Short mmCIF file of C-alpha atoms and ligand atoms in Angstrom, two decimals:
data_model
loop_
_atom_site.label_atom_id
_atom_site.label_comp_id
_atom_site.label_asym_id
_atom_site.label_seq_id
_atom_site.Cartn_x
_atom_site.Cartn_y
_atom_site.Cartn_z
CA MET A 1 0.00 0.00 0.00
CA ASP A 2 1.24 3.42 -0.77
CA GLY A 3 0.45 6.62 0.99
CA SER A 4 3.18 8.89 -0.20
CA GLY A 5 0.90 11.03 -2.29
CA GLU A 6 3.55 11.32 -4.95
CA GLY A 7 2.10 13.05 -7.94
CA ILE A 8 0.11 15.46 -5.81
CA GLY A 9 2.66 17.65 -4.11
CA ARG A 10 4.85 18.03 -7.13
CA GLU A 11 5.14 21.13 -9.19
CA VAL A 12 1.88 22.27 -10.69
CA TYR A 13 2.29 23.76 -14.10
CA HIS A 14 0.11 26.74 -13.17
CA PRO A 15 1.33 27.61 -9.67
CA ASP A 16 -1.18 30.42 -9.16
CA ALA A 17 -4.04 28.00 -9.51
CA LEU A 18 -3.67 26.70 -5.98
CA LYS A 19 -3.86 30.15 -4.40
CA LYS A 20 -7.03 31.02 -6.24
CA THR A 21 -8.75 27.80 -5.34
CA LYS A 22 -12.31 28.17 -4.23
CA VAL A 23 -15.04 25.60 -4.01
CA SER A 24 -18.58 26.80 -4.20
CA GLY A 25 -20.79 25.48 -1.45
CA SER A 26 -24.05 24.65 -3.05
CA PRO A 27 -23.98 22.29 -6.01
CA ALA A 28 -27.50 23.17 -7.05
CA ASP A 29 -26.48 26.79 -7.62
CA GLN A 30 -24.74 26.08 -10.87
CA THR A 31 -26.69 26.70 -14.01
CA MET A 32 -25.75 25.37 -17.39
CA SER A 33 -24.71 28.78 -18.69
CA GLN A 34 -22.42 29.45 -15.73
CA ARG A 35 -20.92 26.09 -16.26
CA VAL A 36 -20.25 26.78 -19.90
CA SER A 37 -18.97 30.34 -19.78
CA ASP A 38 -16.45 30.31 -16.92
CA PRO A 39 -14.22 27.40 -17.76
CA LEU A 40 -13.72 28.48 -21.34
CA LYS A 41 -12.11 31.69 -20.10
CA GLN A 42 -10.02 29.81 -17.58
CA ALA A 43 -8.75 27.37 -20.15
CA ALA A 44 -6.72 29.81 -22.18
CA SER A 45 -3.42 28.17 -21.27
CA ALA A 46 -1.62 26.48 -24.12
CA ALA A 47 0.10 23.96 -21.84
CA ALA A 48 -1.43 20.50 -21.73
CA ALA A 49 -3.83 20.24 -18.81
CA ARG A 50 -2.15 18.15 -16.17
CA VAL A 51 -3.77 14.96 -14.92
CA ALA A 52 -2.57 14.49 -11.34
CA VAL A 53 -3.87 11.46 -9.49
CA GLY A 54 -2.45 10.32 -6.17
CA TYR A 55 -3.33 8.07 -3.25
CA TYR A 56 -3.46 8.99 0.42
CA PRO A 57 -4.22 7.12 3.62
CA ALA A 58 -7.93 7.52 4.30
CA ALA A 59 -7.43 9.19 7.66
CA SER A 60 -4.94 11.83 6.61
CA LEU A 61 -5.26 13.77 3.44
CA PRO A 62 -2.35 16.22 3.58
CA GLU A 63 -3.01 19.79 4.65
CA SER A 64 -1.09 21.06 1.67
CA THR A 65 -3.54 19.51 -0.77
CA ASP A 66 -5.96 22.37 -0.73
CA SER A 67 -7.25 21.93 -4.22
CA ILE A 68 -9.05 18.74 -5.12
CA LEU A 69 -11.07 18.09 -8.25
CA ALA A 70 -12.37 14.70 -7.15
CA GLU A 71 -11.89 12.43 -4.16
CA ILE A 72 -12.77 8.77 -4.49
CA ARG A 73 -13.15 6.50 -1.47
CA PHE A 74 -13.48 2.76 -1.48
CA GLY A 75 -15.33 0.56 0.95
CA GLY A 76 -17.12 3.22 2.89
CA SER A 77 -14.15 4.87 4.57
CA PRO A 78 -15.45 8.16 5.97
CA HIS A 79 -14.70 11.48 4.35
CA ALA A 80 -12.24 13.56 6.30
CA ALA A 81 -13.88 16.34 8.24
CA SER A 82 -10.93 18.68 7.83
CA HIS A 83 -10.83 21.28 5.05
CA PRO A 84 -14.47 20.82 4.14
CA ALA A 85 -14.33 23.87 1.93
CA SER A 86 -11.50 22.63 -0.24
CA ARG A 87 -12.85 19.33 -1.50
CA GLY A 88 -14.14 18.76 -4.97
CA LEU A 89 -16.48 16.01 -6.12
CA ARG A 90 -16.81 13.20 -3.57
CA ILE A 91 -17.49 9.70 -4.80
CA ASP A 92 -17.92 6.60 -2.64
CA VAL A 93 -17.33 3.28 -4.32
CA ALA A 94 -18.78 0.29 -2.46
CA LEU A 95 -15.84 -2.05 -3.05
CA ARG A 96 -14.13 -3.60 -0.05
CA PRO A 97 -10.38 -3.07 0.19
CA ILE A 98 -8.31 -6.25 0.71
CA GLY A 99 -5.25 -6.45 2.90
CA THR A 100 -5.83 -3.21 4.78
CA ALA A 101 -8.64 -1.89 6.94
CA SER A 102 -9.18 1.01 4.57
CA ALA A 103 -8.09 1.64 1.03
CA PRO A 104 -6.18 4.80 0.22
CA VAL A 105 -8.24 7.70 -1.04
CA GLU A 106 -7.82 8.40 -4.75
CA VAL A 107 -7.33 12.12 -5.22
CA TRP A 108 -7.49 13.93 -8.54
CA GLN A 109 -5.80 17.23 -7.91
CA ALA A 110 -7.33 20.38 -9.31
CA GLN A 111 -5.35 22.61 -11.66
CA GLY A 112 -7.41 25.74 -11.02
CA PRO A 113 -10.33 27.04 -8.96
CA VAL A 114 -12.87 24.28 -8.41
CA THR A 115 -16.58 24.73 -9.00
CA LEU A 116 -19.10 22.12 -7.94
CA GLY A 117 -22.39 21.68 -9.74
CA GLN A 118 -25.36 19.49 -10.49
CA ASP A 119 -27.09 19.14 -13.85
CA GLY A 120 -29.98 16.68 -13.98
CA SER A 121 -28.63 13.47 -12.47
CA VAL A 122 -25.02 14.51 -13.04
CA ARG A 123 -22.98 15.78 -10.10
CA PHE A 124 -19.72 17.35 -11.19
CA ALA A 125 -16.69 19.44 -10.32
CA HIS A 126 -14.59 21.38 -12.80
CA ASP A 127 -11.39 23.39 -12.53
CA GLY A 128 -11.02 25.12 -15.89
CA GLN A 129 -9.04 22.19 -17.28
CA HIS A 130 -11.08 19.08 -16.55
CA VAL A 131 -14.49 18.06 -15.36
CA PHE A 132 -15.00 15.05 -13.10
CA ALA A 133 -18.62 13.91 -13.09
CA VAL A 134 -20.74 11.12 -11.65
CA VAL A 135 -24.21 9.66 -12.11
CA GLU A 136 -25.63 7.24 -9.56
CA ALA A 137 -29.00 5.80 -10.55
CA ASP A 138 -31.25 3.42 -8.64
CA GLU A 139 -32.04 0.35 -10.72
CA ARG A 140 -35.45 0.07 -9.05
CA GLN A 141 -36.45 3.36 -10.64
CA HIS A 142 -35.33 2.51 -14.15
CA GLY A 143 -36.61 -1.03 -14.68
CA GLY A 144 -33.44 -3.01 -14.02
CA ILE A 145 -29.88 -2.86 -15.23
CA LEU A 146 -30.55 -2.36 -18.96
CA GLY A 147 -32.91 0.57 -18.45
CA THR A 148 -30.66 2.07 -15.80
CA ALA A 149 -27.58 1.87 -18.01
CA GLU A 150 -29.53 3.47 -20.86
CA PHE A 151 -30.70 6.25 -18.56
CA VAL A 152 -27.24 6.86 -17.11
CA TYR A 153 -25.56 6.95 -20.51
CA CYS A 154 -28.24 9.27 -21.89
CA GLU A 155 -27.28 11.56 -19.02
CA VAL A 156 -23.58 11.18 -19.84
CA ARG A 157 -24.25 12.08 -23.48
CA ARG A 158 -26.58 14.98 -22.66
CA PHE A 159 -24.12 16.44 -20.16
CA GLN A 160 -21.07 15.97 -22.36
CA GLN A 161 -22.70 17.36 -25.48
CA SER A 162 -23.18 20.74 -23.82
CA SER A 163 -19.95 20.65 -21.81
CA PRO A 164 -16.91 22.70 -22.74
CA TYR A 165 -14.88 19.70 -21.53
CA ARG A 166 -15.92 17.81 -24.60
CA HIS A 167 -13.54 14.90 -24.56
CA ILE A 168 -13.98 12.01 -22.14
CA LEU A 169 -10.59 10.59 -21.20
CA ARG A 170 -11.57 7.83 -18.75
CA MET A 171 -14.75 6.23 -17.37
CA TRP A 172 -15.54 3.88 -14.48
CA ASN A 173 -18.66 1.73 -14.12
CA TYR A 174 -19.67 -0.11 -10.93
CA VAL A 175 -22.48 -2.61 -11.25
CA ASP A 176 -24.32 -4.88 -8.79
CA ALA A 177 -24.29 -8.66 -9.33
CA VAL A 178 -22.52 -8.27 -12.65
CA ASN A 179 -22.43 -12.00 -13.46
CA GLU A 180 -26.03 -12.78 -12.54
CA GLY A 181 -28.24 -14.08 -15.34
CA ALA A 182 -27.58 -16.62 -18.08
CA GLY A 183 -26.28 -16.05 -21.59
CA ASP A 184 -27.24 -12.69 -23.05
CA MET A 185 -29.36 -11.99 -19.96
CA GLU A 186 -26.24 -11.78 -17.83
CA ARG A 187 -26.34 -8.40 -16.13
CA TYR A 188 -22.99 -7.27 -17.57
CA ARG A 189 -24.26 -7.95 -21.09
CA GLN A 190 -27.52 -6.15 -20.33
CA PHE A 191 -25.50 -3.24 -18.98
CA CYS A 192 -23.58 -3.17 -22.28
CA VAL A 193 -26.85 -3.05 -24.24
CA GLY A 194 -28.17 -0.17 -22.13
CA ARG A 195 -24.86 1.68 -22.39
CA ALA A 196 -24.86 1.33 -26.17
CA ARG A 197 -28.47 2.55 -26.42
CA GLY A 198 -27.81 5.51 -24.17
CA LEU A 199 -24.70 6.58 -26.03
CA GLY A 200 -26.04 6.10 -29.56
CA ASP A 201 -23.19 7.08 -31.85
CA PHE A 202 -21.76 9.51 -29.28
CA LEU A 203 -18.13 8.48 -28.54
CA SER A 204 -18.11 5.93 -31.35
CA GLU A 205 -15.34 7.76 -33.21
CA SER A 206 -12.96 7.33 -30.31
CA TYR A 207 -13.86 5.50 -27.14
CA PRO A 208 -12.40 6.49 -23.78
CA ALA A 209 -10.53 4.08 -21.54
CA ALA A 210 -12.84 2.43 -19.02
CA SER A 211 -13.35 -0.09 -16.27
CA ALA A 212 -16.59 -1.99 -15.64
CA VAL A 213 -16.54 -3.87 -12.39
CA GLY A 214 -19.00 -5.76 -10.20
CA ARG A 215 -19.68 -4.98 -6.57
CA GLN A 216 -19.92 -7.93 -4.21
CA GLN A 217 -22.72 -6.38 -2.19
CA LEU A 218 -26.14 -5.18 -3.31
CA THR A 219 -26.48 -1.39 -3.59
CA HIS A 220 -29.26 -1.18 -6.25
CA SER A 221 -27.20 1.58 -7.78
CA LEU A 222 -25.43 1.84 -11.11
CA GLN A 223 -22.52 4.16 -10.52
CA VAL A 224 -20.74 5.75 -13.47
CA TYR A 225 -18.12 8.46 -13.23
CA TRP A 226 -15.71 10.01 -15.67
CA LEU A 227 -12.93 12.49 -16.35
CA ALA A 228 -13.15 14.79 -19.38
CA GLY A 229 -11.06 17.64 -20.72
CA HIS A 230 -10.92 20.31 -23.42
CA VAL A 231 -8.45 18.37 -25.52
CA ALA A 232 -8.97 14.84 -26.79
CA GLY A 233 -6.76 12.03 -25.59
CA VAL A 234 -5.34 9.44 -27.94
CA ALA A 235 -6.91 5.99 -27.80
CA VAL A 236 -4.57 3.02 -27.63
CA GLU A 237 -5.47 -0.57 -28.52
CA ASN A 238 -3.67 -3.71 -27.43
CA PRO A 239 -1.89 -5.65 -30.18
CA ARG A 240 -2.58 -8.89 -28.24
CA GLN A 241 -6.31 -8.25 -27.99
CA VAL A 242 -9.25 -7.68 -30.28
CA SER A 243 -10.62 -4.19 -29.61
CA ALA A 244 -13.49 -4.54 -27.14
CA TYR A 245 -15.80 -2.58 -29.46
CA ARG A 246 -15.19 -5.32 -32.04
CA TYR A 247 -15.83 -8.29 -29.75
CA PRO A 248 -17.98 -10.87 -31.52
CA HIS A 249 -21.57 -11.32 -30.37
CA ILE A 250 -20.78 -14.51 -28.46
CA TYR A 251 -19.88 -12.11 -25.62
CA GLY A 252 -23.18 -10.28 -25.75
CA PRO A 253 -25.53 -8.43 -28.12
CA ALA A 254 -23.73 -5.08 -27.73
CA SER A 255 -19.96 -4.89 -27.72
CA PRO A 256 -18.47 -2.80 -24.93
CA GLY A 257 -17.56 0.74 -25.98
CA PHE A 258 -14.13 1.39 -24.54
CA SER A 259 -10.53 1.67 -25.68
CA ARG A 260 -7.69 -0.23 -23.99
CA ALA A 261 -6.05 3.02 -22.86
CA THR A 262 -6.06 6.78 -23.35
CA ILE A 263 -2.96 8.92 -23.63
CA ALA A 264 -4.10 12.14 -21.96
CA PRO A 265 -2.86 15.42 -23.47
CA ASP A 266 -0.21 15.72 -20.73
CA ASP A 267 1.07 12.19 -21.58
CA THR A 268 -0.49 10.51 -18.56
CA LEU A 269 -1.45 7.02 -19.65
CA LEU A 270 -4.87 5.95 -18.38
CA ILE A 271 -5.17 2.18 -18.77
CA SER A 272 -8.52 0.42 -18.87
CA GLY A 273 -9.43 -2.58 -16.78
CA THR A 274 -7.21 -5.31 -18.24
CA ALA A 275 -7.67 -9.03 -17.79
CA SER A 276 -6.50 -12.40 -19.04
CA ILE A 277 -8.00 -12.00 -22.52
CA LEU A 278 -6.06 -12.90 -25.65
CA GLY A 279 -7.69 -12.05 -28.95
CA HIS A 280 -11.21 -11.97 -27.62
CA ALA A 281 -11.10 -15.16 -25.52
CA SER A 282 -10.54 -15.57 -21.78
CA HIS A 283 -7.44 -17.63 -21.01
CA HIS A 284 -6.27 -19.69 -17.98
CA ILE A 285 -9.73 -20.49 -16.68
CA GLY A 286 -9.58 -21.37 -12.98
CA ASP A 287 -5.91 -20.35 -12.59
CA ALA A 288 -5.53 -16.94 -10.97
CA ALA A 289 -1.71 -16.97 -11.08
CA ALA A 290 -1.67 -17.65 -14.81
CA GLN A 291 -4.41 -15.03 -15.34
CA LEU A 292 -2.24 -12.51 -13.52
CA ASP A 293 0.78 -13.33 -15.67
CA GLU A 294 -1.31 -13.02 -18.86
CA THR A 295 -2.74 -9.74 -17.60
CA LEU A 296 0.79 -8.44 -16.98
CA ARG A 297 1.80 -9.40 -20.51
CA ASN A 298 -1.27 -7.53 -21.76
CA LEU A 299 -0.36 -4.46 -19.70
CA GLU A 300 3.25 -4.52 -20.91
CA ALA A 301 2.14 -4.89 -24.55
CA LEU A 302 -0.34 -2.04 -24.17
CA ILE A 303 2.20 0.27 -22.54
CA GLY A 304 4.68 -0.64 -25.28
CA GLN A 305 2.07 0.20 -27.91
CA ALA A 306 1.34 3.55 -26.24
CA ALA A 307 5.07 4.38 -26.28
CA LYS A 308 5.13 3.63 -30.01
CA GLN A 309 2.24 6.01 -30.58
CA ARG A 310 3.71 8.69 -28.33
CA PRO A 311 7.52 8.51 -28.26
CA GLY A 312 8.80 9.61 -24.87
CA LEU A 313 6.25 7.66 -22.86
CA ARG A 314 7.67 4.97 -20.61
CA SER A 315 7.54 1.70 -22.51
CA SER A 316 6.95 -0.66 -19.58
CA LEU A 317 5.37 -0.84 -16.16
CA SER A 318 7.40 1.21 -13.71
CA SER A 319 7.31 2.52 -10.17
CA GLY A 320 5.43 5.51 -11.54
CA THR A 321 2.52 3.26 -12.48
CA ARG A 322 -0.37 3.10 -10.01
CA LEU A 323 -2.37 -0.09 -10.07
CA LYS A 324 -5.84 -0.89 -8.91
CA VAL A 325 -6.34 -4.64 -8.79
CA TYR A 326 -9.88 -6.00 -8.71
CA VAL A 327 -9.83 -9.49 -7.17
CA ARG A 328 -12.78 -11.88 -7.26
CA ASP A 329 -11.63 -14.19 -4.42
CA THR A 330 -9.99 -12.25 -1.63
CA GLU A 331 -7.83 -15.24 -0.59
CA GLN A 332 -5.88 -14.81 -3.80
CA MET A 333 -4.75 -11.31 -2.98
CA GLU A 334 -1.51 -12.37 -1.25
CA MET A 335 -0.48 -14.62 -4.12
CA ILE A 336 -1.22 -11.81 -6.55
CA ASP A 337 0.74 -9.34 -4.45
CA ARG A 338 3.77 -11.67 -4.29
CA ARG A 339 3.73 -12.17 -8.05
CA LEU A 340 3.25 -8.48 -8.81
CA LYS A 341 6.19 -7.62 -6.54
CA ALA A 342 8.29 -10.25 -8.30
CA HIS A 343 7.45 -8.57 -11.61
CA LEU A 344 8.29 -5.11 -10.25
CA PRO A 345 9.09 -4.57 -6.55
CA ASP A 346 7.82 -1.04 -6.01
CA LEU A 347 4.50 -0.95 -7.81
CA ALA A 348 1.91 1.12 -5.91
CA THR A 349 -1.11 -1.15 -5.70
CA THR A 350 -4.60 -1.04 -4.23
CA TYR A 351 -6.53 -4.30 -3.94
CA LEU A 352 -10.32 -4.27 -4.08
CA ALA A 353 -12.71 -7.21 -3.78
CA ALA A 354 -14.83 -7.21 -6.91
CA ASP A 355 -16.52 -9.33 -9.52
CA ILE A 356 -15.15 -9.21 -13.05
CA CYS A 357 -17.46 -8.88 -16.02
CA ARG A 358 -16.85 -12.37 -17.38
CA LYS A 359 -17.56 -15.18 -14.88
CA GLU A 360 -14.32 -16.98 -15.63
CA LEU A 361 -12.08 -13.99 -15.05
CA LEU A 362 -10.60 -13.90 -11.55
CA LEU A 363 -8.91 -10.51 -11.63
CA GLU A 364 -8.65 -7.29 -13.57
CA ILE A 365 -6.04 -4.53 -13.30
CA GLU A 366 -6.35 -0.87 -14.21
CA CYS A 367 -3.62 1.73 -13.92
CA ALA A 368 -2.56 5.29 -14.35
CA GLN A 369 1.00 5.96 -15.44
CA LEU A 370 1.88 9.52 -14.59
CA ALA A 371 3.73 11.56 -17.17
C1 3EB B 401 -12.30 -6.92 -21.09
O1 3EB B 401 -11.15 -6.74 -21.48
C2 3EB B 401 -12.53 -7.00 -19.61
O2 3EB B 401 -17.30 -2.84 -20.34
O3 3EB B 401 -16.36 -0.90 -20.02
C3 3EB B 401 -12.66 -4.06 -19.01
C4 3EB B 401 -12.75 -2.67 -19.07
C5 3EB B 401 -13.78 -4.82 -19.27
C6 3EB B 401 -13.95 -2.04 -19.39
C7 3EB B 401 -16.33 -2.14 -20.03
C8 3EB B 401 -14.98 -4.18 -19.60
C9 3EB B 401 -15.07 -2.81 -19.66
O4 3EB B 401 -13.25 -7.06 -21.88
C10 3EB B 401 -13.74 -6.31 -19.18
#
């Protein structure tokens, strides 16, 4: 576990931004027009907007971090009471951390004054460079997972189509009982159908990186959040894998709309949930160690591909890469940790108990590789 917060306290490319930081108190105050006019003025800088994500122990976010775009907590660890006026969007993900009592808090540092808002079902925070936004919808109000996914993704599209932060860089999806249901009625596949209906052809020219993960407890909520910016990222596909948006229909009626990774404009590499899939097929069924090794080969190939597309990027996993490992069976966490450390000793890793969107997959890894 890592609590150094590296990546947060480092030099910010616009040093004045931190001094000017202000978070408005009442989310409901923000109208669409305010949302659209301010950030455009703030975004005049020609420098690539910096993506700064770091991890902190849940109990002690550092005093110096007075400018937060979004703060993501796992497993119900309480929000810190200190600095209530300096926090951006707060998101609670109901995934249990493994190996520690509480998972570190994921902090996306703001690059300018933060404004909170709400627009329909979308709660958001923006800082002149990026918007972080979330929709949480109750499945009981939208006729199950398909209808809820369609509703949520309609909201994503509606919000993004009028947002000055036009380009989605990364999305996360958290779904109840993701493997329940047989064949094409499996809830993950139904989620994919609803997502595709909600999006229509929005995003289809270039999909963002994403994760779609199952919670191991019932919340009745479909939770979707995302990071978007003024400038498009570059999508990266994995040479060892069929693009997910081209998966054949044996994996469901609607193929999942995501890219394997996004190179953000500042060269941060945002890697999608990656599993033991070769071509389009799951490999090493029933063998978590072998699935981990295949997943690592997939990650290395993807990072290598990104470095080809953007010379100057690191071409392999490194200590600057932050991993989130979703583990189906918590007893396998220690084995996974040993093997990951053998691959690279000082990887910063968070383990979360989760279901993976194909029944036979035992783990999935996502990461952010800071520029
Ligand atoms: C895979 O490679 C594993 O549906 O948005 C990973 C990341 C996966 C994102 C999604 C699904 C999604 O197909 C599953």
